[in-house]
Structure formats: C-alpha cells, structure tokens
Short mmCIF file of C-alpha atoms in Angstrom, two decimals:
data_model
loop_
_atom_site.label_atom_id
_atom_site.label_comp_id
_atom_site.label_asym_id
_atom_site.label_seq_id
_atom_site.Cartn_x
_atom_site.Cartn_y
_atom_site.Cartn_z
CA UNK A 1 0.00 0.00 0.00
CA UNK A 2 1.27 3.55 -1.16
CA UNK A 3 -0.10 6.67 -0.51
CA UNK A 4 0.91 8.50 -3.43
CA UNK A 5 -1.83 10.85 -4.61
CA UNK A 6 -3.87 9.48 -7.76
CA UNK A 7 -3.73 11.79 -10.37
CA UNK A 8 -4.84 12.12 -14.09
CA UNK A 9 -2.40 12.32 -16.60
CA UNK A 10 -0.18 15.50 -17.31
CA UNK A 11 -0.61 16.80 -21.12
CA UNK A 12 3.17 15.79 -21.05
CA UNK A 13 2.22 12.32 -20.30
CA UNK A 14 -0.46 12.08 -23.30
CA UNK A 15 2.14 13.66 -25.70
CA UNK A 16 4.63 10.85 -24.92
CA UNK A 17 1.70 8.26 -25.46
CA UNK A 18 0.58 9.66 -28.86
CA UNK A 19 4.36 10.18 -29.95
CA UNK A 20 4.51 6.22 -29.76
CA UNK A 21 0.62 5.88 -30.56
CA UNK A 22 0.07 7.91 -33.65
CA UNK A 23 3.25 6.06 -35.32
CA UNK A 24 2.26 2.46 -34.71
CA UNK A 25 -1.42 3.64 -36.11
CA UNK A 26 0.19 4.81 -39.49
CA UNK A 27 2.28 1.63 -39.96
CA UNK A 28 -0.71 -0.64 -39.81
CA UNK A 29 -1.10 -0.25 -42.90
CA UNK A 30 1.71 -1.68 -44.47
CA UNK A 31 2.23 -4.33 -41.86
CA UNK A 32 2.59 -7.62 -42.39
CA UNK A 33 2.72 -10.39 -39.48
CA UNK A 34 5.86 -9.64 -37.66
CA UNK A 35 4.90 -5.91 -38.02
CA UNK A 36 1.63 -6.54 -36.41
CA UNK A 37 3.02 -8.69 -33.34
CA UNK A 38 6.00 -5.43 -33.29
CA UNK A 39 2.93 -2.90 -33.16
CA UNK A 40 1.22 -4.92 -30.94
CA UNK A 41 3.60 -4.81 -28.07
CA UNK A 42 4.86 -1.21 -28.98
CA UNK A 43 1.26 -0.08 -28.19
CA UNK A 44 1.04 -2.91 -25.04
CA UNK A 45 4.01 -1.17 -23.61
CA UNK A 46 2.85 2.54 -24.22
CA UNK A 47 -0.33 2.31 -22.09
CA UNK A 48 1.37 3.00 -18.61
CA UNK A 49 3.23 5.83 -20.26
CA UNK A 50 0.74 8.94 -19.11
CA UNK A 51 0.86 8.03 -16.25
CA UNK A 52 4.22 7.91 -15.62
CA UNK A 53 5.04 11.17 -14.17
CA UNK A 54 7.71 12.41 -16.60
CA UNK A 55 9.30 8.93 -16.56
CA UNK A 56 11.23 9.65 -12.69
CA UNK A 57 14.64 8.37 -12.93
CA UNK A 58 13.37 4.61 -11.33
CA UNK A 59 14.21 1.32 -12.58
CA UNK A 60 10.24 0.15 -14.02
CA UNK A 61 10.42 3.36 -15.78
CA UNK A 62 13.99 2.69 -17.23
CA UNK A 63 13.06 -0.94 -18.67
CA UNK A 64 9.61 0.62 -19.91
CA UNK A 65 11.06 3.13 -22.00
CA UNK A 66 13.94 0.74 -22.99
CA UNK A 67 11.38 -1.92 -24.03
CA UNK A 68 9.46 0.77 -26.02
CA UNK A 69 13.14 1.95 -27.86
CA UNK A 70 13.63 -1.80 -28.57
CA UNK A 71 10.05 -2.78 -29.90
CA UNK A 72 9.44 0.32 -31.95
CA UNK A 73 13.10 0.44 -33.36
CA UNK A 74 12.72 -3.04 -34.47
CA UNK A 75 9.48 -2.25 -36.30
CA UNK A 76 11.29 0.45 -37.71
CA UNK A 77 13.64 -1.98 -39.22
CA UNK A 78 11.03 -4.18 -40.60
CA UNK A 79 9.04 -1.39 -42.51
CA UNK A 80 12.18 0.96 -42.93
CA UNK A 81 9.51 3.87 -44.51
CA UNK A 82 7.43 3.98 -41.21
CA UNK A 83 6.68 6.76 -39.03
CA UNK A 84 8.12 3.82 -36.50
CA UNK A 85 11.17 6.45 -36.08
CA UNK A 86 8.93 8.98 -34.00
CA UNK A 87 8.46 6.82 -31.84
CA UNK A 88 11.87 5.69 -31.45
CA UNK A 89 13.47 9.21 -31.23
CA UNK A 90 10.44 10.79 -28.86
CA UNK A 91 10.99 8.18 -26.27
CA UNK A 92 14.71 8.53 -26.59
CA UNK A 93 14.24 12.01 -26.09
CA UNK A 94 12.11 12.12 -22.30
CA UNK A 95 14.60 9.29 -21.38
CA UNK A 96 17.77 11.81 -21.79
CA UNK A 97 15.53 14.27 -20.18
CA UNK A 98 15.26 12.40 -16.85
CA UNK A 99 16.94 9.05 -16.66
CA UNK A 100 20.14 8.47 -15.23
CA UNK A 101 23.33 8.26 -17.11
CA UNK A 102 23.54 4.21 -17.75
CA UNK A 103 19.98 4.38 -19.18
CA UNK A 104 20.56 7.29 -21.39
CA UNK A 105 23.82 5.09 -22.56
CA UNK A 106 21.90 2.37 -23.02
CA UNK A 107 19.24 3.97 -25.47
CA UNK A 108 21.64 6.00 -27.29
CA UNK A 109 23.55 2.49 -28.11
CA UNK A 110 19.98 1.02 -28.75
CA UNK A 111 19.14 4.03 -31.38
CA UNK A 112 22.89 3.74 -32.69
CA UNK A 113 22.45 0.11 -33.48
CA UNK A 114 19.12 0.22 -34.91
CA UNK A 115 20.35 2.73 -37.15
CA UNK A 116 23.54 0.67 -38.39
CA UNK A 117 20.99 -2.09 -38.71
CA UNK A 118 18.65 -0.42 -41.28
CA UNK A 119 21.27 1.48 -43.53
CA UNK A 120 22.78 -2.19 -44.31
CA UNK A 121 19.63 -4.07 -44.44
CA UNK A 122 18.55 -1.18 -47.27
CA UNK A 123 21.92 -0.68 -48.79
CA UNK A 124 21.81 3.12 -48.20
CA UNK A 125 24.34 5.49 -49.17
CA UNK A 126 26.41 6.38 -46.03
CA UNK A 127 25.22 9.97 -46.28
CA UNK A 128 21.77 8.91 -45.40
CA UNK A 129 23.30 6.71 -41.79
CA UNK A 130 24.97 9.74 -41.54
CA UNK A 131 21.99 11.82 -41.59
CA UNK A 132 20.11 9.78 -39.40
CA UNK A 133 22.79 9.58 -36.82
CA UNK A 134 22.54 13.58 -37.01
CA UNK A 135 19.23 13.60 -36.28
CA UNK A 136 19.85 11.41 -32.74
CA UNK A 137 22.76 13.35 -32.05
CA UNK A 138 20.16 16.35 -32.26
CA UNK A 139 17.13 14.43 -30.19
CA UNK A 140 20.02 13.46 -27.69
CA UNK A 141 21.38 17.82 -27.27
CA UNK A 142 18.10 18.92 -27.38
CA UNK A 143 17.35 16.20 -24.30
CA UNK A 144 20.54 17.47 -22.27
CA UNK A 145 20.04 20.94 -22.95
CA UNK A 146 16.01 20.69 -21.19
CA UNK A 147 17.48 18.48 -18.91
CA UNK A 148 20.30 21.61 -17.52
CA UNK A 149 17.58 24.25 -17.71
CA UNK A 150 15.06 22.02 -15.30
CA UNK A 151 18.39 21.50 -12.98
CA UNK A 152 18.81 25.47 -12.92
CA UNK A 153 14.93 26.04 -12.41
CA UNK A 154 15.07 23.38 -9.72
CA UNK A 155 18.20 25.19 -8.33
CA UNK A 156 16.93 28.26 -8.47
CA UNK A 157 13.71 27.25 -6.50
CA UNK A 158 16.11 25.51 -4.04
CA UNK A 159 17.47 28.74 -3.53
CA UNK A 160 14.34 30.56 -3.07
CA UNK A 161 13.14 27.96 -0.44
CA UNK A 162 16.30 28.03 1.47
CA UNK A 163 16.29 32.25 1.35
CA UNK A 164 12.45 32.00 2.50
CA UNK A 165 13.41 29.63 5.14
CA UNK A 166 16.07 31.96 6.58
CA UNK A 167 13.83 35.31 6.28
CA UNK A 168 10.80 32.83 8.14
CA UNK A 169 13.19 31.50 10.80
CA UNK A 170 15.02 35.53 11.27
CA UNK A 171 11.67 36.55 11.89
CA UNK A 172 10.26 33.81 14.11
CA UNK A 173 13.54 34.11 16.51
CA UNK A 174 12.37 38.09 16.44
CA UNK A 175 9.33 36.99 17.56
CA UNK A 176 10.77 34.83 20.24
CA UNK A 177 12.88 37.47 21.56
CA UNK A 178 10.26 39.57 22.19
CA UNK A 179 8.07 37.45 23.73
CA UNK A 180 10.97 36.38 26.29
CA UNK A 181 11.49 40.15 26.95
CA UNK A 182 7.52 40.37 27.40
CA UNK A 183 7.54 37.54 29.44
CA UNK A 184 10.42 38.53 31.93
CA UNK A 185 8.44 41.68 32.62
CA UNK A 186 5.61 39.94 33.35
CA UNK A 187 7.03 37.75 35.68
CA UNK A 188 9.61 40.46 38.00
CA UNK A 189 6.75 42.79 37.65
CA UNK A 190 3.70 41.78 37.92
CA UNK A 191 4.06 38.21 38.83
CA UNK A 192 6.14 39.64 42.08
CA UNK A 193 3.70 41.62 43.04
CA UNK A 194 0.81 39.97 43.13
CA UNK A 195 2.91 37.15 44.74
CA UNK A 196 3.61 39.89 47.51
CA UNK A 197 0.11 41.25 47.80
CA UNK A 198 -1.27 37.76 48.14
CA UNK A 199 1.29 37.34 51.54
CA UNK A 200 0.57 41.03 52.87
CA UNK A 201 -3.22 40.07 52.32
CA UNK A 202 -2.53 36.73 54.47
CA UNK A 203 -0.73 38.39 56.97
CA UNK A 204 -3.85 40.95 57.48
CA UNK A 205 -6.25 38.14 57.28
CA UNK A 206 -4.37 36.61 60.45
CA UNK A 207 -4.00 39.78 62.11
CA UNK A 208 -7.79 40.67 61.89
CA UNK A 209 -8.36 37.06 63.11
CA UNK A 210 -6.04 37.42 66.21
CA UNK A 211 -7.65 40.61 67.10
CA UNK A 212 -11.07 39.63 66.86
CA UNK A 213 -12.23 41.62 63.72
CA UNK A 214 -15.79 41.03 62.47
CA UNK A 215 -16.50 38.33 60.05
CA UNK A 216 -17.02 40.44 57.27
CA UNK A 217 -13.71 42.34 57.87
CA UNK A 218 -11.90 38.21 57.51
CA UNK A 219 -14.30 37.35 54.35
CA UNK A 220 -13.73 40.85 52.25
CA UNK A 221 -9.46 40.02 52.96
CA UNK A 222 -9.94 36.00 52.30
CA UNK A 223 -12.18 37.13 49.19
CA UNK A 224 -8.89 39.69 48.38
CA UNK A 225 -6.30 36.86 49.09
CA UNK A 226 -8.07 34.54 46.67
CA UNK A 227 -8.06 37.15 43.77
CA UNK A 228 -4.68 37.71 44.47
CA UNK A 229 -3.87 34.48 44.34
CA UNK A 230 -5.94 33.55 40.96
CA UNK A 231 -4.23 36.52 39.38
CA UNK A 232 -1.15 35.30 40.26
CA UNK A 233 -1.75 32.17 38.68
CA UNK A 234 -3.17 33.58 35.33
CA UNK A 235 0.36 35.33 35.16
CA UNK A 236 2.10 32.65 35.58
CA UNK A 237 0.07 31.09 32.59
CA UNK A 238 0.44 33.92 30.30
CA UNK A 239 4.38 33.87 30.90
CA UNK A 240 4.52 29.81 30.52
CA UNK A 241 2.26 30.85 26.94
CA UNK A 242 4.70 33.70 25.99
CA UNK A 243 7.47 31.14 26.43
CA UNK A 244 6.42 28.44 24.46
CA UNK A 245 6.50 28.85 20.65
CA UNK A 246 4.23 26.00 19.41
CA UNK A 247 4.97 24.94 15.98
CA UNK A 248 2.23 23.13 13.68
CA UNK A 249 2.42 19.89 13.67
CA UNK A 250 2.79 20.10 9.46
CA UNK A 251 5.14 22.73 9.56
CA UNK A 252 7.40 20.80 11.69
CA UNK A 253 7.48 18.04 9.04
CA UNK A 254 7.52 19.91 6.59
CA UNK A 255 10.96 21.11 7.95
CA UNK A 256 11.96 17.35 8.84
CA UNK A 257 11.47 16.49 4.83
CA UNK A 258 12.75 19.82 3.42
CA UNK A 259 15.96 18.93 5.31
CA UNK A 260 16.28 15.18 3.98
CA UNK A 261 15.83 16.37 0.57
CA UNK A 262 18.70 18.90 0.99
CA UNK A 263 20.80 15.99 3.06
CA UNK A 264 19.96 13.25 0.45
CA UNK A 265 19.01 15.15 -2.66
CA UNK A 266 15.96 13.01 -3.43
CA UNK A 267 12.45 13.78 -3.14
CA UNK A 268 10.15 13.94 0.04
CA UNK A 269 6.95 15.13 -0.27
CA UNK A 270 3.94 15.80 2.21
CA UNK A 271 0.43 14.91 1.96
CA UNK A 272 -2.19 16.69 4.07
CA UNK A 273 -5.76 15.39 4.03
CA UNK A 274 -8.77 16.32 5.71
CA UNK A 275 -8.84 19.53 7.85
CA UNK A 276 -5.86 20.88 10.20
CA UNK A 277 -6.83 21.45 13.47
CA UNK A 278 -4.94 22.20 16.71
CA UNK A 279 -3.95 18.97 17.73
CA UNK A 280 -2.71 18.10 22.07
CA UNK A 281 1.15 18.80 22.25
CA UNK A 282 1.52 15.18 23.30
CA UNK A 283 0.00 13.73 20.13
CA UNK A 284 1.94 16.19 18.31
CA UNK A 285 4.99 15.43 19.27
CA UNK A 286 4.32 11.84 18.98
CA UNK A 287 3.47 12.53 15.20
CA UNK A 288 6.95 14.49 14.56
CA UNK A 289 8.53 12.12 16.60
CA UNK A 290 7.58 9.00 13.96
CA UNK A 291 8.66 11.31 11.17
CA UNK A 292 11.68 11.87 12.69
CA UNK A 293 12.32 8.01 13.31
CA UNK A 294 11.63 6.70 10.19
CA UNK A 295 13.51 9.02 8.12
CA UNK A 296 16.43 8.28 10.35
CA UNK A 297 16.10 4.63 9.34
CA UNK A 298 15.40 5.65 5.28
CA UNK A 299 19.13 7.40 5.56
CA UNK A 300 20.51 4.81 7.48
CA UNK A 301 19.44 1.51 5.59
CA UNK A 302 18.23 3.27 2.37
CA UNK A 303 19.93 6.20 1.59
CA UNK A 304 18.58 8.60 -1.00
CA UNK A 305 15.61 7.18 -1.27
CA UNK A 306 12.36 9.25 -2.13
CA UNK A 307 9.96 9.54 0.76
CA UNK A 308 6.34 9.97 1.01
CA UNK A 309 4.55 11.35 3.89
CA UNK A 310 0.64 11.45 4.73
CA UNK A 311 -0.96 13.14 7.29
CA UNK A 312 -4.77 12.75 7.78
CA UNK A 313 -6.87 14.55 9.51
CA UNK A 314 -9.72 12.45 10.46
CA UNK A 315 -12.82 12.76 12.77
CA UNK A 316 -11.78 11.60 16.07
CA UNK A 317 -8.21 10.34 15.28
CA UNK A 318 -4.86 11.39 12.99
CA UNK A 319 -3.42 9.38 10.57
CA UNK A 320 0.10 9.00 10.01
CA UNK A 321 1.91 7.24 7.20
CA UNK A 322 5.76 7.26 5.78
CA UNK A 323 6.93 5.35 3.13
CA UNK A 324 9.93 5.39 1.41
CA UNK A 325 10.63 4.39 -2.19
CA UNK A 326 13.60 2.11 -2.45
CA UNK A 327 12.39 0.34 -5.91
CA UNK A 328 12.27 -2.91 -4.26
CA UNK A 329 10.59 -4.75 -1.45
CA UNK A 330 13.16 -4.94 1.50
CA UNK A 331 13.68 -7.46 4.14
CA UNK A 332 12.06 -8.30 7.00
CA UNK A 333 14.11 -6.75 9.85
CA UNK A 334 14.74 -8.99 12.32
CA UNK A 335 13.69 -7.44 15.45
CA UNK A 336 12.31 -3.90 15.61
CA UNK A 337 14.82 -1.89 16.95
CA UNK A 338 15.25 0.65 19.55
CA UNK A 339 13.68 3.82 17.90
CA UNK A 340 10.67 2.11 16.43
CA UNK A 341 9.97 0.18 19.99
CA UNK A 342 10.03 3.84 22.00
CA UNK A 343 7.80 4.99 18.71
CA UNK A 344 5.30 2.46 19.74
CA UNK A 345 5.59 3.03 23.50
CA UNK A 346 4.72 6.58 22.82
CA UNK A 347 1.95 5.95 20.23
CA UNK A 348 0.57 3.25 23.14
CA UNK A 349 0.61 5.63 25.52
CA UNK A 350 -2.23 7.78 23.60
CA UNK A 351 -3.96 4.82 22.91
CA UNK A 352 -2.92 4.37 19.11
CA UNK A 353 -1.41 1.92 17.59
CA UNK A 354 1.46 1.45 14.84
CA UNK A 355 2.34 -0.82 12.03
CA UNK A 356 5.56 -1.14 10.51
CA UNK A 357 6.96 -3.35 7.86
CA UNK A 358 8.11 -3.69 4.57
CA UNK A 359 5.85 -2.55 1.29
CA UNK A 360 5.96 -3.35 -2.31
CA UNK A 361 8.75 -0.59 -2.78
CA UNK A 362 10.21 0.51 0.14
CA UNK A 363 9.83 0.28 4.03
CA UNK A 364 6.21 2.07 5.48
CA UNK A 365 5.07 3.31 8.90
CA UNK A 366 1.84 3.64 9.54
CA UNK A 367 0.21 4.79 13.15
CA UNK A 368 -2.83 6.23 14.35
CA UNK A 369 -3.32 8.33 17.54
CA UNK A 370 -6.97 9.68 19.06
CA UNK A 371 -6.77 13.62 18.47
#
C-alpha cells in the first residue's frame, strides 16, 4: 500500500503516449505479421506511459522506455519507410531528459544500433546513416540541454526555499525574543507583586483574626487573598504561553522532509488530508517524533531514497503514514529496533497503535493516535 496521490495524466504524459501511438497507427497499414506482433507490443508497452510522471529516474520506468526503444526500433527496421522512427526518437528524447546516465547510454547504443541495422539491411548510401545519426545526435542535445535548464529552475527554487526559510526562521527568533522580553516583565513585575500582595493580604487576614475583627472584615481580605492568588496564577500562565513557541504539527514536518531532501538530494513530499486542526502537544509530538524516526532509518538503511509522507486529519483520530521508495521490497528486519519500539511506546501511551513493515517498494510506517 502507497499513498501517493492518484492523479490524471499530465498533457506531457499524453504527448509521450501519442508520440509512440500515432506512429504504430500509421504503420498498420503496411504491416505484415511480424509488423503486427512489433505494433502490438509497442502499443502494449505505451499504455502505462501517461501516467508515468515524466518517466522519474526509477528502474520500471527505465526498462519501460527501454522496451518501447527496442520494440518500436525493431518495427522500424522491418518497414524501414514507417513513421516507426517517432516513436523511437520521442521516447529517446524524455529518457535523456530524466533518466540516469547508464539508461541514457543504453538507449543512445539502442538508437545507434538500430540505425547501423537499417542502412545495411537497405543498402543506403552512407550519407543517409549519416543523416540519421545527425538527427539522434540532435534528439540526444536537445534532451541534455532541457534536462540543464530544469536543474537550474530546480536550483533556483532551491534557492528561493532556502532564502524563504532563513527570512521565516530571522523573523520567528524576532518573535521569540520579544516574547521572552515580554515575558520577563511579566514575571519580576507583575508576577512579584501579586505574589507579595497575596502574603501582605494573608498576613492581614491573620492579624484581623487574632484581634477579633468582624466576620465580614476576615471574608472581604480571604475574598482579596483569593483574587490575588488567581491573578497570580493567570500570570504565571500567560508567561509559561509567551514562552512556548508551538509549531504546527505540518510545519514541523515539513521542515523534517525539506531537510532530507537537501541531506539526500531526493524527493520527500507531504500529503495533508482532511482539515488541520490544533492537535494536544503530546499527540503532536508523537506525530513528529515517527517522522523523525523513520527518516532516520530511510538514511541509514536506504539512503537517497524518495519519501512519502501522509498526514490525515480524520474525525476523532490522525493518521500518520511514511513510506519510502527504495524500488524494491526490503527485508524483514529482524527485530524492531530501539527507535521504532520507544515509537510504539509513545503511540501506546495515547492509545494508538502502529504498524511497521516492509511494502511493495520501500519500508512504510503507519500509526494512528486519538486527536
């Protein structure tokens, strides 16, 4: 179980489909039996391609678009004439734009091949190869040159975040500053002096008593005493308030992922469902706690991995869930260890519960704690 969003297709996604889709239509045709089993599986293999979110640098996605090279290259060798070439180049093309380097290798070998193959099988000049070669050498610049410019945009928002970040956290240590100062008035001021009145109000009250002052005299002084005293204690509140700086409970994720993404470099994203609400500092804490833990554990036994995060808001209870993406199903560990028992401790002691364990990709966490 994941708990990656479902979403519908980006126009990017449908444009890689119909790159492949559109060719294999125009070569039926001309196609014979081996072409039809070739378009077959070239259109087989192009369904998951929308939704394949600008084919992420991950292994499935790395054989798909490999497959789809392989299948519509050879088609393009069958019926040399075909459009089978867009789909060849296209696909090349997003896989340069976001695979890693032994994949883009790979296909550019694939494409260089293919292209060797049909210039002997037709008996081509060497001017057309040539020209043909030109052409991947172009799809294969053009792939590297969007694939810098998205690095700089994604740089440049990096930068952004981090200067936001700073600004954010200059200004919340303002605020925390002056609350302190606020605070330390409140408490050698006024907090002293009602703690003062309140004894000079006791000390009367005994007097009166010892000197046999009407009842009414003792009640308007106890009456006195116990305003003191509540004031006094609503002081004491308002400085314990001033010196706490409660931080959302997403926020304080937030900050948990946006630092493993600049530690590791790979992506962590948060979910939010359902509506925010103030949640007890106890469950909070136990909720950045688990975040905490388990990204601790992605680092140490999966490093780089992407994470995904969930927080739900639902009536009654929160739901937490982490799962990181390691592009394979890891072991079972052994025995839980020392951070994930004290996670469940804590979760136990709110009367939630936790499950941990390995997924289909990655190791997830999932708990759930009354709010």
């Amino acid at each position: 179980m994941t708990t990656r969003r479902a979403r519908f297709p980006s126009a990017q996604g449908w444009l890689r489909w119909a790159l492949i889709a559109v060719p294999m239509v125009t070569a039926m045709p001309r196609a014979d039996g081996l072409a039809w089993v070739l378009i077959g599986v070239t259109l087989a293999l192009s369904v998951p391609m929308p939704w394949i979110q600008d084919l992420g640098a991950r292994t499935p996605s790395a054989v798909l678009a490999l497959a789809v090279i392989a299948s519509a290259g050879a088609l393009w060798v069958v019926l040399p004439g075909s459009w089978a070439s867009v789909a060849l180049f296209s696909t090349t093309f997003f896989v340069v734009l976001r695979q890693a380097p032994a994949p883009i290798a790979l296909a550019v070998a694939l494409n260089a091949a293919l292209i060797a193959t049909v210039w002997v099988l037709r008996q081509d000049r060497w001017e057309t190869a040539l020209s043909t070669y030109a052409v991947l050498a172009v799809v294969v610049l053009m792939g590297l040159n969007r694939r810098a410019r998205l690095a700089r945009l994604e740089q440049t928002e990096l930068a952004l975040a981090r200067a936001q970040t700073a600004n954010e956290e200059h200004a919340r240590a303002a605020a925390l500053a002056e609350r302190a100062r606020i605070a330390r008035e409140l408490h050698d001021v006024l907090a002293h002096s009602l703690a003062g009145l309140s004894l000079n109000l006791q000390g009367a009250r005994l007097m009166l008593v010892r000197d046999g002052a009407s009842p009414d005299a003792v009640a308007q002084l106890e009456r006195a005493q116990q305003l003191a005293s509540e004031g006094l204690a609503e002081a004491r509140q308002a400085v314990a308030a001033l010196r706490e700086d409660a931080v959302p409970v997403e926020r304080a994720i937030a900050d948990l992922l946006a630092a493993y993404r600049l530690d590791s470099g790979a992506r962590a994203d948060l979910e939010v469902a359902g509506e925010p609400r103030e949640l007890d500092p106890a469950v909070g804490t136990a909720l950045v706690r688990a975040v905490q833990e388990a990204l601790a554990n992605t680092r140490k036994h999966a490093a780089h991995a992407e994470v995904d995060v969930k927080l739900d808001y639902a009536d009654g209870s929160v739901r937490l869930t982490v799962a990181d993406r390691q592009g394979r199903r890891p072991p079972d560990a052994a025995a839980a260890g020392y951070g994930l028992r004290g996670m469940g401790e804590r979760v136990a002691l709110l009367d939630g519960h936790v499950e941990s364990g390995p997924g289909e990709d990655g190791w997830r966490i999932h708990l759930t704690v009354p709010a």
